[in-house]
Short mmCIF file of C-alpha atoms and ligand atoms in Angstrom, two decimals:
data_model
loop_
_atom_site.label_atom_id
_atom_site.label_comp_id
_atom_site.label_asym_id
_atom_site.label_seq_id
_atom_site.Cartn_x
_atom_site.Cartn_y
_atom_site.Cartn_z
CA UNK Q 1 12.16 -11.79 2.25
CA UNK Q 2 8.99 -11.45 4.54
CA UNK Q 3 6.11 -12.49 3.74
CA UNK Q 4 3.33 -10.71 2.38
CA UNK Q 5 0.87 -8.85 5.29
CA UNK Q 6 -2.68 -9.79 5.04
CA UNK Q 7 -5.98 -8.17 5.05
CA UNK Q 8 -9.23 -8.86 5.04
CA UNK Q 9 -12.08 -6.98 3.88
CA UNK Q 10 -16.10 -7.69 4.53
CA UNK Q 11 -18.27 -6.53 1.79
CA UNK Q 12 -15.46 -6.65 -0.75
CA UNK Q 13 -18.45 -7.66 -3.82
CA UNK Q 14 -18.97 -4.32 -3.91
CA UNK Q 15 -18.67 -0.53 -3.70
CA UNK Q 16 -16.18 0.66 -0.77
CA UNK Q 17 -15.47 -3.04 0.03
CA UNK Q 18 -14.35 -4.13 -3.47
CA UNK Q 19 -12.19 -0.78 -3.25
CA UNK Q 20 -10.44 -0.88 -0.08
CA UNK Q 21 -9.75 -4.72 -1.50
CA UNK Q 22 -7.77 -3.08 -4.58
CA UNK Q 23 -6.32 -0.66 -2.41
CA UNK Q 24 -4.94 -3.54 0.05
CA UNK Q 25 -3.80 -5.41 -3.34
CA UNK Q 26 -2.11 -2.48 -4.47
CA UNK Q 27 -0.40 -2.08 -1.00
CA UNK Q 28 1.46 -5.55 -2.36
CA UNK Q 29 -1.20 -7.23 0.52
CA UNK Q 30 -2.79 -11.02 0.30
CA UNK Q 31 -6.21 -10.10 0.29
CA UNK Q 32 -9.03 -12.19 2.18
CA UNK Q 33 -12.46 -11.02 -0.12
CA UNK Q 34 -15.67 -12.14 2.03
CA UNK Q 35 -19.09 -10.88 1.02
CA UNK Q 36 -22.12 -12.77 1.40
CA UNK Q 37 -22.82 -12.78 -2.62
CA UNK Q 38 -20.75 -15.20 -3.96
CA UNK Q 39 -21.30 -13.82 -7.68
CA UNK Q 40 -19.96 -10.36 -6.41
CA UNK Q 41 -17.38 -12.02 -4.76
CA UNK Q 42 -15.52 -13.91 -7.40
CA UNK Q 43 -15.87 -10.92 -9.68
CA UNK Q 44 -13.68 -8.96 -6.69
CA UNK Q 45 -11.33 -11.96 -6.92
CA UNK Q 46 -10.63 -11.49 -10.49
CA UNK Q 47 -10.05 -7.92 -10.06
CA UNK Q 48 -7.71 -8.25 -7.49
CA UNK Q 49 -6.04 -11.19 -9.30
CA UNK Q 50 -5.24 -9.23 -11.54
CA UNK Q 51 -3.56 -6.51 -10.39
CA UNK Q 52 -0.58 -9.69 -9.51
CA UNK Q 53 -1.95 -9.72 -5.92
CA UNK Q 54 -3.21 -12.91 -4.49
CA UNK Q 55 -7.06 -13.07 -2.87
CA UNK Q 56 -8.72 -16.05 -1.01
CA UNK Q 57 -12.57 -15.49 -1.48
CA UNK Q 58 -15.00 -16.87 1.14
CA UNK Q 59 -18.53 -16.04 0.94
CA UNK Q 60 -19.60 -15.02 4.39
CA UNK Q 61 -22.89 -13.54 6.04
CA UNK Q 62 -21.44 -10.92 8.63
CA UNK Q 63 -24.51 -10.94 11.25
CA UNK Q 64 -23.86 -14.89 11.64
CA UNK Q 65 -20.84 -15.32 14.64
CA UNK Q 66 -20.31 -18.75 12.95
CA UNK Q 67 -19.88 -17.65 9.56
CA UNK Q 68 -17.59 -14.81 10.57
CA UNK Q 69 -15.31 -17.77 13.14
CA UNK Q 70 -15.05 -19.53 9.88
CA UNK Q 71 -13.53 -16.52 7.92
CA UNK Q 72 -11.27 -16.17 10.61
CA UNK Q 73 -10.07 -19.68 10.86
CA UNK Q 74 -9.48 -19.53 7.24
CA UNK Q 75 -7.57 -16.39 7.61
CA UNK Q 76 -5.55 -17.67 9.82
CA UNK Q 77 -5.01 -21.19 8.38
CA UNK Q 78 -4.47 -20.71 4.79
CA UNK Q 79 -3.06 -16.89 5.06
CA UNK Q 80 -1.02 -17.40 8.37
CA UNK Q 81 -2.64 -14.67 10.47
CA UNK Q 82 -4.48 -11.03 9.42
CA UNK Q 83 -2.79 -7.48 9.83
CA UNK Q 84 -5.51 -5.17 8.58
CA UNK Q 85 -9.21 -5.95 9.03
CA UNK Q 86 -11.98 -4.05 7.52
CA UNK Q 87 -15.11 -4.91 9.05
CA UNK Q 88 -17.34 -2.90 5.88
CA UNK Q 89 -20.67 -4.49 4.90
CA UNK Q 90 -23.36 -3.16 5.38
CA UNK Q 91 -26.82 -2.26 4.48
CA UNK Q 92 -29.67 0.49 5.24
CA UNK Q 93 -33.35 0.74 5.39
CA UNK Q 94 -34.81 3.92 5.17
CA UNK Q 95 -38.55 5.68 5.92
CA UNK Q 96 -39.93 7.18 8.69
CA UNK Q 97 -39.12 6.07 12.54
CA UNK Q 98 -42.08 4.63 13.21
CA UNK Q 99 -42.88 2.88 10.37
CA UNK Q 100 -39.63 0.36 10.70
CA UNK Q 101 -40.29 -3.16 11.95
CA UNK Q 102 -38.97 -5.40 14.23
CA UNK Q 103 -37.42 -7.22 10.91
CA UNK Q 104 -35.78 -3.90 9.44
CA UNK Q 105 -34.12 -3.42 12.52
CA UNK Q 106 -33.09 -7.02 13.28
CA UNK Q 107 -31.09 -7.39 10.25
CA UNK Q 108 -29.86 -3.65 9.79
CA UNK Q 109 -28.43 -4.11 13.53
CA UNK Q 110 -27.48 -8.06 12.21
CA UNK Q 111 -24.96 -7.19 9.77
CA UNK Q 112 -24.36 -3.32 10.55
CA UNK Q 113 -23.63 -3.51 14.57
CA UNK Q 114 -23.56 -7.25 14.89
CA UNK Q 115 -21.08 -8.10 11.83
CA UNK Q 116 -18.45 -5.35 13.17
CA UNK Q 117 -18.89 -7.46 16.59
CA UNK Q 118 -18.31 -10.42 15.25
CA UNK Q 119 -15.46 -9.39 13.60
CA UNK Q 120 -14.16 -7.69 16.65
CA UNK Q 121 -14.77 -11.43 18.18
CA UNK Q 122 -13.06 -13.76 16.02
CA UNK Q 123 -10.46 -11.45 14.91
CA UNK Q 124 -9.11 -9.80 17.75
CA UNK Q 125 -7.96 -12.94 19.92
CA UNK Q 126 -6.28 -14.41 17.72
CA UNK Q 127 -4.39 -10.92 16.48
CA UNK Q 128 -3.58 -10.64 20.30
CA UNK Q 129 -1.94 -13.96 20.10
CA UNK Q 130 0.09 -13.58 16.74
CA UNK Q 131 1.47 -10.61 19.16
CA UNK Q 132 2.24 -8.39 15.65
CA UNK Q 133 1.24 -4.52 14.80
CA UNK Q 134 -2.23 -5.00 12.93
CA UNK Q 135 -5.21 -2.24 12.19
CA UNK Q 136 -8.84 -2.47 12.33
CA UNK Q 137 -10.95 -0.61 10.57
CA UNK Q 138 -14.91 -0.26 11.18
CA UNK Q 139 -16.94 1.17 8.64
CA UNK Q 140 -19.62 3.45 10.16
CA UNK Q 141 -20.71 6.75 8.27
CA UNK Q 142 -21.00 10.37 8.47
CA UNK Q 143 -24.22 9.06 10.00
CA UNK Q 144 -22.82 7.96 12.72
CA UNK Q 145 -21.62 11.30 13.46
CA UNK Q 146 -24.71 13.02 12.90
CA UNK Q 147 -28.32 11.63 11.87
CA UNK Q 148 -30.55 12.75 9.22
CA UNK Q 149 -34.31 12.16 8.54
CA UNK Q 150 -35.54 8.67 7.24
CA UNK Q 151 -32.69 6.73 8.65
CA UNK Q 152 -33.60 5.93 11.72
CA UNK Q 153 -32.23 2.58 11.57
CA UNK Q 154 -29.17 2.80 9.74
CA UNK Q 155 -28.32 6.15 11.97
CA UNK Q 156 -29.02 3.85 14.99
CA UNK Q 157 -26.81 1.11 13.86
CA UNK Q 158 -23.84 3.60 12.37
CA UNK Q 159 -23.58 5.21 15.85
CA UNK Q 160 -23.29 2.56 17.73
CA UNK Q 161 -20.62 1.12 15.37
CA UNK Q 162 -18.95 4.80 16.40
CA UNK Q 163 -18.94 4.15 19.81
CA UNK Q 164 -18.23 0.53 19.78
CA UNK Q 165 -14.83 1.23 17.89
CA UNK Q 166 -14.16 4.13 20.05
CA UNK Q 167 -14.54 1.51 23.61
CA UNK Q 168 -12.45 -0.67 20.97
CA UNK Q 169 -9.58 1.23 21.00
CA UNK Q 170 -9.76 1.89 24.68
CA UNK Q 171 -9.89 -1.53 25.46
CA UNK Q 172 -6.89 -2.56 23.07
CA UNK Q 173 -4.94 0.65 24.83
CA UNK Q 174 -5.80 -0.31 28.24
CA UNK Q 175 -4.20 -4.33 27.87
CA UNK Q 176 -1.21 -2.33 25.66
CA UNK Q 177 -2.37 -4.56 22.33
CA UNK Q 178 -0.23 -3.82 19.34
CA UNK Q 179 -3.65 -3.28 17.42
CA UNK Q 180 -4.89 0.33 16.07
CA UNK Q 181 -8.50 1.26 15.44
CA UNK Q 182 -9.80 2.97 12.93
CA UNK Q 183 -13.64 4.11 12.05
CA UNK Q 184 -14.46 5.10 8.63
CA UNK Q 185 -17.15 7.74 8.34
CA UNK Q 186 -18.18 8.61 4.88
CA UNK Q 187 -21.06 10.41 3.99
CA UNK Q 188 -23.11 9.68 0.08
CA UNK Q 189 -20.70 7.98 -2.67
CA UNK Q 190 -21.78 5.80 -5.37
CA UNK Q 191 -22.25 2.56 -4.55
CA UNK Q 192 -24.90 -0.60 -4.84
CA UNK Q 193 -26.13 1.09 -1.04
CA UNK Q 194 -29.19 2.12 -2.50
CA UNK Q 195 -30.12 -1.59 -3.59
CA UNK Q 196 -29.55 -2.97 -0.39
CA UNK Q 197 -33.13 -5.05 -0.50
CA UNK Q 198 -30.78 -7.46 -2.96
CA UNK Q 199 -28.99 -8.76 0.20
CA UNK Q 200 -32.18 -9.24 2.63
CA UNK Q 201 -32.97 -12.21 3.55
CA UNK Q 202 -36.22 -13.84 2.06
CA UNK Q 203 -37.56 -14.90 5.31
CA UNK Q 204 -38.14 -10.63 6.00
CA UNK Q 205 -40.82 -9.01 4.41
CA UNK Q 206 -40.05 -5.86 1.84
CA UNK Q 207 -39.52 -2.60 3.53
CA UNK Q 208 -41.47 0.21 5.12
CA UNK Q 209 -43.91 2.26 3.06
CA UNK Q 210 -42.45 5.41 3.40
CA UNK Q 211 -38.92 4.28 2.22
CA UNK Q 212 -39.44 4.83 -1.67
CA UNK Q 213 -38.91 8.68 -1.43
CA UNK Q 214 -35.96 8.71 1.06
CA UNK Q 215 -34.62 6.11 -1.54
CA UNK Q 216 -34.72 9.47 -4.04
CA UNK Q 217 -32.99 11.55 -2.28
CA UNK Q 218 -30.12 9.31 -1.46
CA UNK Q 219 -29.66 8.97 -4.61
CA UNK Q 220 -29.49 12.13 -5.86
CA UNK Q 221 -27.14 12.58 -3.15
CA UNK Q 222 -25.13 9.91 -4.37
CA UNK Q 223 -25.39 11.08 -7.76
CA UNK Q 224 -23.57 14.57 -6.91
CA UNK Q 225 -20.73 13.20 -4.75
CA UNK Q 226 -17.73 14.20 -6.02
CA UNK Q 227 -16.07 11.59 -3.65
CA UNK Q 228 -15.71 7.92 -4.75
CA UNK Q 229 -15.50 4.54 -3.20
CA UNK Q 230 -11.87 4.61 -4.40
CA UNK Q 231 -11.05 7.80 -2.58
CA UNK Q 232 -12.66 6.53 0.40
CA UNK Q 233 -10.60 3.58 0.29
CA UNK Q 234 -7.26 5.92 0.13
CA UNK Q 235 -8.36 7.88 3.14
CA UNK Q 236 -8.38 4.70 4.79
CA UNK Q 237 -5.16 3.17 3.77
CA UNK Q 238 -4.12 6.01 4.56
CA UNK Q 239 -5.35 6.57 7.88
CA UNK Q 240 -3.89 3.45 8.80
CA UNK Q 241 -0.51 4.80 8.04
CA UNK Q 242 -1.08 7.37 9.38
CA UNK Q 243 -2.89 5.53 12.83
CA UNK Q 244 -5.97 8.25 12.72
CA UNK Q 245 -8.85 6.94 14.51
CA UNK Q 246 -11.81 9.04 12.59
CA UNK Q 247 -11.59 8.70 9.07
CA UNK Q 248 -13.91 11.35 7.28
CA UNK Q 249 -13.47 12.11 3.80
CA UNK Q 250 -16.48 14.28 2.99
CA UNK Q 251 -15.34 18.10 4.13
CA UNK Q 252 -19.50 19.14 4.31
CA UNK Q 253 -19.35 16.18 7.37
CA UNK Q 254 -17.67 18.79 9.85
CA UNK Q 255 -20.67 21.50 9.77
CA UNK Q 256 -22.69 18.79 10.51
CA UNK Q 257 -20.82 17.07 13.34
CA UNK Q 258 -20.30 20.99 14.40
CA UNK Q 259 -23.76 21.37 14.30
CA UNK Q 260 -24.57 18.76 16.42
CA UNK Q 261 -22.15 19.72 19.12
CA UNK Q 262 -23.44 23.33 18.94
CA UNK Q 263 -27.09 21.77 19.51
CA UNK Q 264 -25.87 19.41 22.17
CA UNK Q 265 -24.14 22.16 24.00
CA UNK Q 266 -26.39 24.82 23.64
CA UNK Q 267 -28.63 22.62 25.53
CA UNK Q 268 -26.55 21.68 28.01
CA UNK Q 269 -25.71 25.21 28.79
CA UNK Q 270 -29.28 26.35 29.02
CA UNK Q 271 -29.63 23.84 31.88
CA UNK Q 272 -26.60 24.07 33.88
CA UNK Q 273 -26.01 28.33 33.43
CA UNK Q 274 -26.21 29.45 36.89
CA UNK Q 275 -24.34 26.47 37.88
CA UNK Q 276 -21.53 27.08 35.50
CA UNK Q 277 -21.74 31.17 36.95
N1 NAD M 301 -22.28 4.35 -0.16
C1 NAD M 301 -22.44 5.26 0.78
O1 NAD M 301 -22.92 6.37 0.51
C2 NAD M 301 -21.99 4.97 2.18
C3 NAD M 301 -21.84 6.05 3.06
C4 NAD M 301 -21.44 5.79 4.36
C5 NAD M 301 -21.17 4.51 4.78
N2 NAD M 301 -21.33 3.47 3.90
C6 NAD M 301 -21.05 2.12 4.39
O2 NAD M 301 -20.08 1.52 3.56
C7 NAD M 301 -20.17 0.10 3.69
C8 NAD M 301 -20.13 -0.52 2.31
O3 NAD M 301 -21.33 -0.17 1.61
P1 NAD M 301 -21.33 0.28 0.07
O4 NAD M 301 -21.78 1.67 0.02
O5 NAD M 301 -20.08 -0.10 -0.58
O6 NAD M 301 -22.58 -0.60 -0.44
P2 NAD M 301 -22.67 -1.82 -1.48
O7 NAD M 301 -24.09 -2.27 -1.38
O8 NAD M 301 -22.15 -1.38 -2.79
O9 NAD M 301 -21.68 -2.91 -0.84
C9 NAD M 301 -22.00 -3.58 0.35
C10 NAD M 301 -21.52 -5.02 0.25
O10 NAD M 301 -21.88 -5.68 1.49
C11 NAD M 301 -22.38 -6.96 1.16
N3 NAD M 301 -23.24 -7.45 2.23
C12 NAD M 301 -24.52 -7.12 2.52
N4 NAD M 301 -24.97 -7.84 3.55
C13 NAD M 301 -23.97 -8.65 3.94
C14 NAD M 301 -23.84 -9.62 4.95
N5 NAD M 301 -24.85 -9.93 5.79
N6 NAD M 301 -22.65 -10.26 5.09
C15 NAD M 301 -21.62 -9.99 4.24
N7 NAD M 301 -21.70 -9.09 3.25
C16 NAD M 301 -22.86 -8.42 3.10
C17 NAD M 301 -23.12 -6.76 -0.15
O11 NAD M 301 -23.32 -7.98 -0.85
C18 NAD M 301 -22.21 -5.80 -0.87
O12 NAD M 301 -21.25 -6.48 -1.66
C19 NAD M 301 -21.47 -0.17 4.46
O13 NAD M 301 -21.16 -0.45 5.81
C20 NAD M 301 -22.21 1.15 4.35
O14 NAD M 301 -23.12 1.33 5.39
C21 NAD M 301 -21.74 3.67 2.61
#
């Protein structure tokens, strides 16, 4: 009999990450649960442990490269070597553009952009080397597709997380790597999102004063989904399955990704008609 395949999820303390963990258990997968609250963490463990699967918890900050080496070692060491990676926490700030500071930005781009890197970095050698099929999966958002007002940062950090995993997958196609990419681009469920100030660090002062009433509005938003962290997780199981590279399970995220091309090309064509006559 061969041995169980592995995955490991960032984040998995919570929300999407603590259900793409039970999705990976219920896949009959070892599961690798890293988050940087340990609390959150071992409740995850338990969950999974339950379900019969087994799940190594490490308590990991994503936007530190050392941290996220470690995870990998550990991976590899006590696990034997990682076929799916989800590279999912994250965190948002929200208020106007001009009102976020150097410290909002530093450690929404820290764990949002930097963690995936890192990830990307400590993961993807030593997948390369094991030489088997494996799957990464990035979680952006539906704002990484589009943007919307008061999310400057997070928009900032969610697109670039797009277009990293997109050069990802070019790069892994290009040296003929065994490894698929996947990004992961929901738009409002119901999650601990909203709370992110619980995971800043205490070196960075509070947030931006323009952030309360954005805060509303997200969750209201989150509130009326009719999506949930566990159906996200599906759509990305299956996605993997299924090797799709955009994952989007909100249906209302095509009129806006449609509506951004539209605006985009409208533009364009403006510009270049005579040319294009
Ligand atoms: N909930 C939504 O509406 C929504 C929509 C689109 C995308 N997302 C993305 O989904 C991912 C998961 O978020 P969620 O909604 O489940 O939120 P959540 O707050 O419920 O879970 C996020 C988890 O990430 C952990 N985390 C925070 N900083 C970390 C760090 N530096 N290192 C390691 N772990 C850290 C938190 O402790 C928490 O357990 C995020 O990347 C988020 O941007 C969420």
């Amino acid at each position: 009999m061969s041995a169980p395949k592995v995955a490991v999820v960032t984040g998995a303390g919570s929300g999407i990450g603590r259900a793409l963990a039970l999705a990976c258990a219920s896949e009959g997968m070892v599961v690798v649960a890293a988050d940087i609250d340990a609390e959150a963490l071992v409740a995850t463990q338990a969950l999974v442990e339950a379900t019969g699967a087994a799940c190594l918890a490490q308590r990991c900050d994503v936007s530190n490269a050392a941290d996220v080496e470690r995870l990998a070692e550990a991976s590899w060491s006590q696990c034997g070597g990682v076929d799916w990676l989800f590279n999912n926490a994250g965190v948002a700030v929200l208020g106007a553009a001009w009102d976020a500071t150097d410290d909002d930005w530093q450690w929404v781009l820290g764990v949002n952009l930097m963690g995936v890197v890192h990830g990307v970095r400590s993961f993807v050698p030593r997948m390369r080397a094991r030489g088997m099929a494996a799957h990464i999966v990035n979680t952006s958002s539906a704002a990484g597709l589009a943007t919307i007002g008061g999310s400057s940062v997070y928009c900032a950090s969610k697109h670039a997380v797009v277009a990293f995993s997109e050069c990802l997958a070019k790069d892994l196609a290009q040296v003929g790597a065994p490894i698929g990419v996947s990004v992961l681009c929901p738009s409002l469920v119901a999650t601990r999102i909203d709370q992110s100030q619980r995971n800043r660090p205490a070196a960075l002062p509070a947030a931006g004063p323009t952030a309360a009433a954005y805060g509303e509005r997200v969750r209201a938003g989150m509130a009326a989904s009719d999506i949930s962290a566990e159906d996200v997780a599906r759509a990305a199981v299956d996605a993997i399955h299924a090797r799709r590279f955009y994952i989007i399970p909100h249906a209302h995220t095509g009129a806006s990704v449609r509506d951004r091309s539209q605006k985009i090309m409208g533009d364009f064509h403006h510009i270049h008609q005579e040319s294009l006559q």
